[in-house]
Amino acid sequence: MAYEVPPLPYDYAALEPHIDEATMRLHHDKHHQAYVTNLNAAIEKHPELSGKSPEDLLQDLAAVPDDIRPAVRNNGGGHVNHTMFWQIMTPGGGGTPTGALAQAIDSAFGSFDAFKAQFNDAGVKRFGSGWTWLVKTSDGSLAVVSTANQDNPMSDGQFPIMGNDVWEHAYYLKYQNMRPKYLEAWWNTVNWAEINRRFEQAG
Ligand SMILES: [Fe+2]
């Protein structure tokens, strides 16, 4: 079965004023759709892969045939990254994490504010297009990392707990060249309940 873009779990305008409706429409309906369309086109060339989840593909890119590996890396990454992205934002989001995740962040980074500063800094310093992430590493610790393009940390054996899209398509209509302003505003959309669920899923 072909991969599909999941419906946005809230209205396109629901994240206003932090993320504008026009950006959400383009980002979800055009950009995410393009990754899915291109991923499906790649997998059609190798129907033996069609039963695999996009996460399975990204976790073992070496097992993907050479002729479609770059397409799967870029478009499978684009699909998985954006599917997470819509879910880790919510209308009326923001605030700070609670429970075990809050404790893990405090113990890894010193404080929530220190974590947030490190996460934003990684996003600001990502040259060109990419993502900034909070991951669980293979040794079980939390870390902030940044990836280029649509690379997902799971291709490096890390579990992505949360990530922010720092491609210009995520913010340029509203914030133009001011990526730091977008990164700061984005925290007002964060869905800590979903991120907590992902933290527990990371094990
Ligand atoms: Fe994006």
XYZ file of C-alpha atoms and ligand atoms in Angstrom:
204
model
C 0.000 0.000 0.000
C 1.245 3.437 -0.879
C 2.320 5.827 1.840
C -0.044 8.718 2.599
C 0.159 12.127 4.227
C -1.780 11.936 7.508
C -4.414 14.637 7.952
C -3.371 17.593 10.066
C -4.731 16.915 13.593
C -6.015 20.538 13.927
C -7.058 23.391 11.683
C -4.492 25.074 9.437
C -4.958 28.325 11.362
C -4.872 26.689 14.796
C -1.232 27.500 15.513
C -1.655 31.221 14.814
C -0.067 33.600 15.620
C 3.077 31.508 16.070
C 2.788 29.640 12.771
C 0.577 31.229 10.137
C -2.183 29.498 8.196
C -0.578 30.017 4.767
C 2.643 28.369 5.921
C 0.731 25.423 7.378
C -1.249 24.897 4.164
C 1.848 24.923 1.970
C 3.930 22.932 4.417
C 1.403 20.143 4.983
C -0.421 19.973 1.635
C 2.468 20.683 -0.743
C 5.825 19.993 0.915
C 4.851 16.914 2.928
C 2.786 15.609 0.006
C 5.785 15.947 -2.314
C 7.940 13.806 0.001
C 5.256 11.127 0.071
C 4.733 11.215 -3.692
C 8.464 10.890 -4.302
C 8.831 8.123 -1.697
C 6.037 6.153 -3.364
C 7.677 6.618 -6.777
C 10.955 5.237 -5.397
C 9.313 2.232 -3.711
C 7.427 1.366 -6.928
C 10.801 0.455 -8.412
C 11.328 -2.074 -5.601
C 7.938 -3.563 -4.701
C 9.638 -5.979 -2.290
C 10.001 -2.981 0.074
C 6.378 -1.936 -0.071
C 5.393 -3.673 3.189
C 7.993 -1.789 5.198
C 7.198 1.204 7.350
C 9.145 4.352 6.488
C 10.791 4.044 9.919
C 12.012 0.536 9.023
C 13.585 1.939 5.865
C 15.325 4.817 7.661
C 16.651 2.607 10.453
C 18.505 0.464 7.926
C 19.306 2.570 4.877
C 22.135 0.179 4.007
C 19.478 -2.448 3.217
C 17.775 -0.137 0.691
C 18.915 -0.770 -2.898
C 21.534 1.696 -4.170
C 19.380 3.123 -6.955
C 16.686 4.391 -4.592
C 18.685 4.925 -1.375
C 19.087 8.713 -1.783
C 15.376 9.077 -2.637
C 14.357 6.992 0.386
C 16.736 8.872 2.677
C 15.415 12.277 1.568
C 11.734 11.533 1.002
C 11.278 8.811 3.619
C 12.957 11.218 6.024
C 10.675 14.011 4.861
C 7.633 11.809 5.466
C 8.644 10.570 8.928
C 9.928 13.949 10.097
C 6.805 15.852 9.094
C 4.434 13.181 10.427
C 6.092 13.656 13.830
C 6.174 17.442 13.425
C 2.376 17.863 13.043
C 1.812 15.683 16.098
C 4.258 17.406 18.430
C 2.519 20.732 17.929
C -0.942 21.621 19.222
C -3.178 24.659 19.610
C -2.670 26.066 23.097
C 0.670 24.277 23.386
C 3.821 25.429 25.084
C 4.806 25.576 28.710
C 7.282 23.094 30.096
C 7.495 19.299 30.231
C 6.417 17.373 33.311
C 7.173 14.071 34.999
C 9.966 11.765 33.914
C 10.793 13.771 30.799
C 11.213 16.969 32.837
C 13.542 15.129 35.224
C 15.543 13.606 32.372
C 15.970 17.017 30.709
C 17.051 18.631 33.999
C 19.568 15.915 34.648
C 20.975 15.930 31.080
C 21.117 19.688 30.503
C 20.973 21.278 33.970
C 17.584 22.950 33.431
C 14.768 23.272 30.919
C 16.012 26.722 29.918
C 19.500 25.367 29.268
C 18.028 22.580 27.108
C 15.888 25.059 25.182
C 18.879 27.326 24.555
C 20.949 24.392 23.265
C 18.090 23.177 21.026
C 17.553 26.652 19.549
C 21.296 27.175 19.101
C 21.568 23.929 17.127
C 18.694 25.150 14.941
C 20.262 28.562 14.359
C 23.637 27.026 13.486
C 22.249 24.448 11.024
C 23.589 25.844 7.731
C 21.012 25.637 4.970
C 18.160 23.212 5.539
C 17.657 20.666 8.264
C 16.276 19.875 11.679
C 17.166 20.345 15.337
C 16.367 17.430 17.653
C 16.180 16.078 21.164
C 17.195 12.429 20.871
C 17.774 9.403 23.032
C 21.172 8.064 22.049
C 22.158 4.409 21.824
C 23.654 4.573 25.351
C 20.326 5.828 26.734
C 21.322 9.435 27.353
C 19.513 12.524 26.046
C 21.275 14.800 23.556
C 20.571 17.737 21.277
C 21.633 17.083 17.697
C 21.049 18.673 14.320
C 20.693 16.930 10.972
C 20.980 18.240 7.412
C 18.197 18.068 4.836
C 15.599 15.451 5.850
C 18.006 13.108 7.619
C 16.387 11.495 10.655
C 18.376 10.599 13.800
C 17.038 7.021 13.606
C 19.438 6.449 10.695
C 22.217 7.065 13.253
C 20.746 4.709 15.843
C 19.133 7.511 17.871
C 15.475 7.858 18.831
C 13.965 11.249 17.905
C 11.919 12.456 20.899
C 11.161 15.863 19.373
C 12.401 17.932 16.462
C 11.886 21.303 14.862
C 11.969 21.927 11.131
C 14.444 24.696 10.280
C 13.952 24.605 6.505
C 13.001 28.048 5.190
C 9.670 26.570 4.030
C 8.738 26.197 7.731
C 8.967 29.896 8.535
C 9.904 32.195 5.648
C 6.425 33.574 4.838
C 6.029 34.944 8.362
C 9.534 35.320 9.719
C 11.548 35.878 6.496
C 15.248 35.519 7.303
C 14.725 35.641 11.076
C 15.084 31.969 11.917
C 15.865 32.679 15.620
C 12.487 34.428 16.006
C 10.693 31.429 14.520
C 12.636 29.041 16.778
C 11.629 31.051 19.842
C 7.953 31.348 18.823
C 7.740 27.635 18.009
C 7.914 26.689 21.710
C 4.410 28.165 22.109
C 3.062 25.358 19.922
C 4.802 22.424 21.581
C 2.610 19.460 22.540
C 4.284 18.084 25.667
C 1.748 15.271 26.068
C 2.772 13.823 22.698
C 6.471 14.399 23.373
C 6.086 12.644 26.728
C 4.511 9.708 24.878
C 7.483 9.612 22.484
C 9.922 9.780 25.404
C 8.231 6.710 26.932
C 8.263 4.993 23.535
C 12.036 5.566 23.362
C 12.320 3.181 26.327
Fe 9.261 20.994 6.423
